[in-house]
């Protein structure tokens, strides 16, 4: 989309009311918010081998634009969120903040606070995820196998014997396990967890130190790579007034605005001064400052619907995929 197509929208919220047209067209008990269809399948120009069906919608609660692709034959269901924000948007005192922000989104949300919840769910459903931060863009994506299972199976807490016993009990009572219609349980569950990155991330203070060190290790490992060195040479030759000159990866020092990781014990989660592993005084964030407030500000300023574009592909029909996305991202 062009700059003209992408309008600045407020942060995603979920307390909208029906429009006037909807209010007059529906009974009070039937009033709902409905997505606006921006493009139907017939409006897409497709190659002859492309048998997928497509639709572009705008969610009513937040105007998030979503591309839906229905492919009944696919063996992989997936989604990707593209964000119009990258390391060009780093504040001067936090070089690498966009990259660090990308890392932190994976570490828990209000709805799913457990750190490994998202990755474990994907793993149980034959999937994976990743993300990258570029100069002006950041992208998050995942894929899963199109698996169906009961909601109880998502928790992964029941043994196979318990599940068999439950199934036998249902059969004895004349009940059969329900057959899911529409979006697969794997895709629906993954989207529900994925959506929370853009609704209610925690930016847990207790995880900052560890993730700062992870980014710092990424920086240290990259320094010996020729492609990384060539990239940094180009940046060094750029005008300091241009955002291309910014240090996009970031490290412990830049992300803590002056902190030294050697002054902070990696396993020390407490604040204040304590003895570090090397015998020196351990200082909170190595003598620098916590980046949490800047992380929250970056998310609030950049991660609004006007900067986001979602794409989802699955076996379900376009109507079912739309309903699933509306439930996950529309509140």
Tab-separated table of N, CA and C in Angstrom, residues 14 32 92 115 139:
chain	number	residue	atom	x	y	z
A	14	UNK	N	-11.292	-2.071	21.426
A	14	UNK	CA	-12.320	-3.069	21.232
A	14	UNK	C	-13.607	-2.704	21.943
A	32	UNK	N	-24.693	-6.031	15.566
A	32	UNK	CA	-23.308	-6.485	15.537
A	32	UNK	C	-22.488	-5.560	14.652
A	92	UNK	N	16.803	8.375	19.328
A	92	UNK	CA	18.257	8.585	19.349
A	92	UNK	C	18.962	7.938	20.535
A	115	UNK	N	5.412	-17.423	29.024
A	115	UNK	CA	6.361	-17.074	27.966
A	115	UNK	C	6.326	-18.035	26.780
A	139	UNK	N	8.159	-7.625	10.414
A	139	UNK	CA	7.211	-8.646	10.005
A	139	UNK	C	7.228	-9.806	10.987
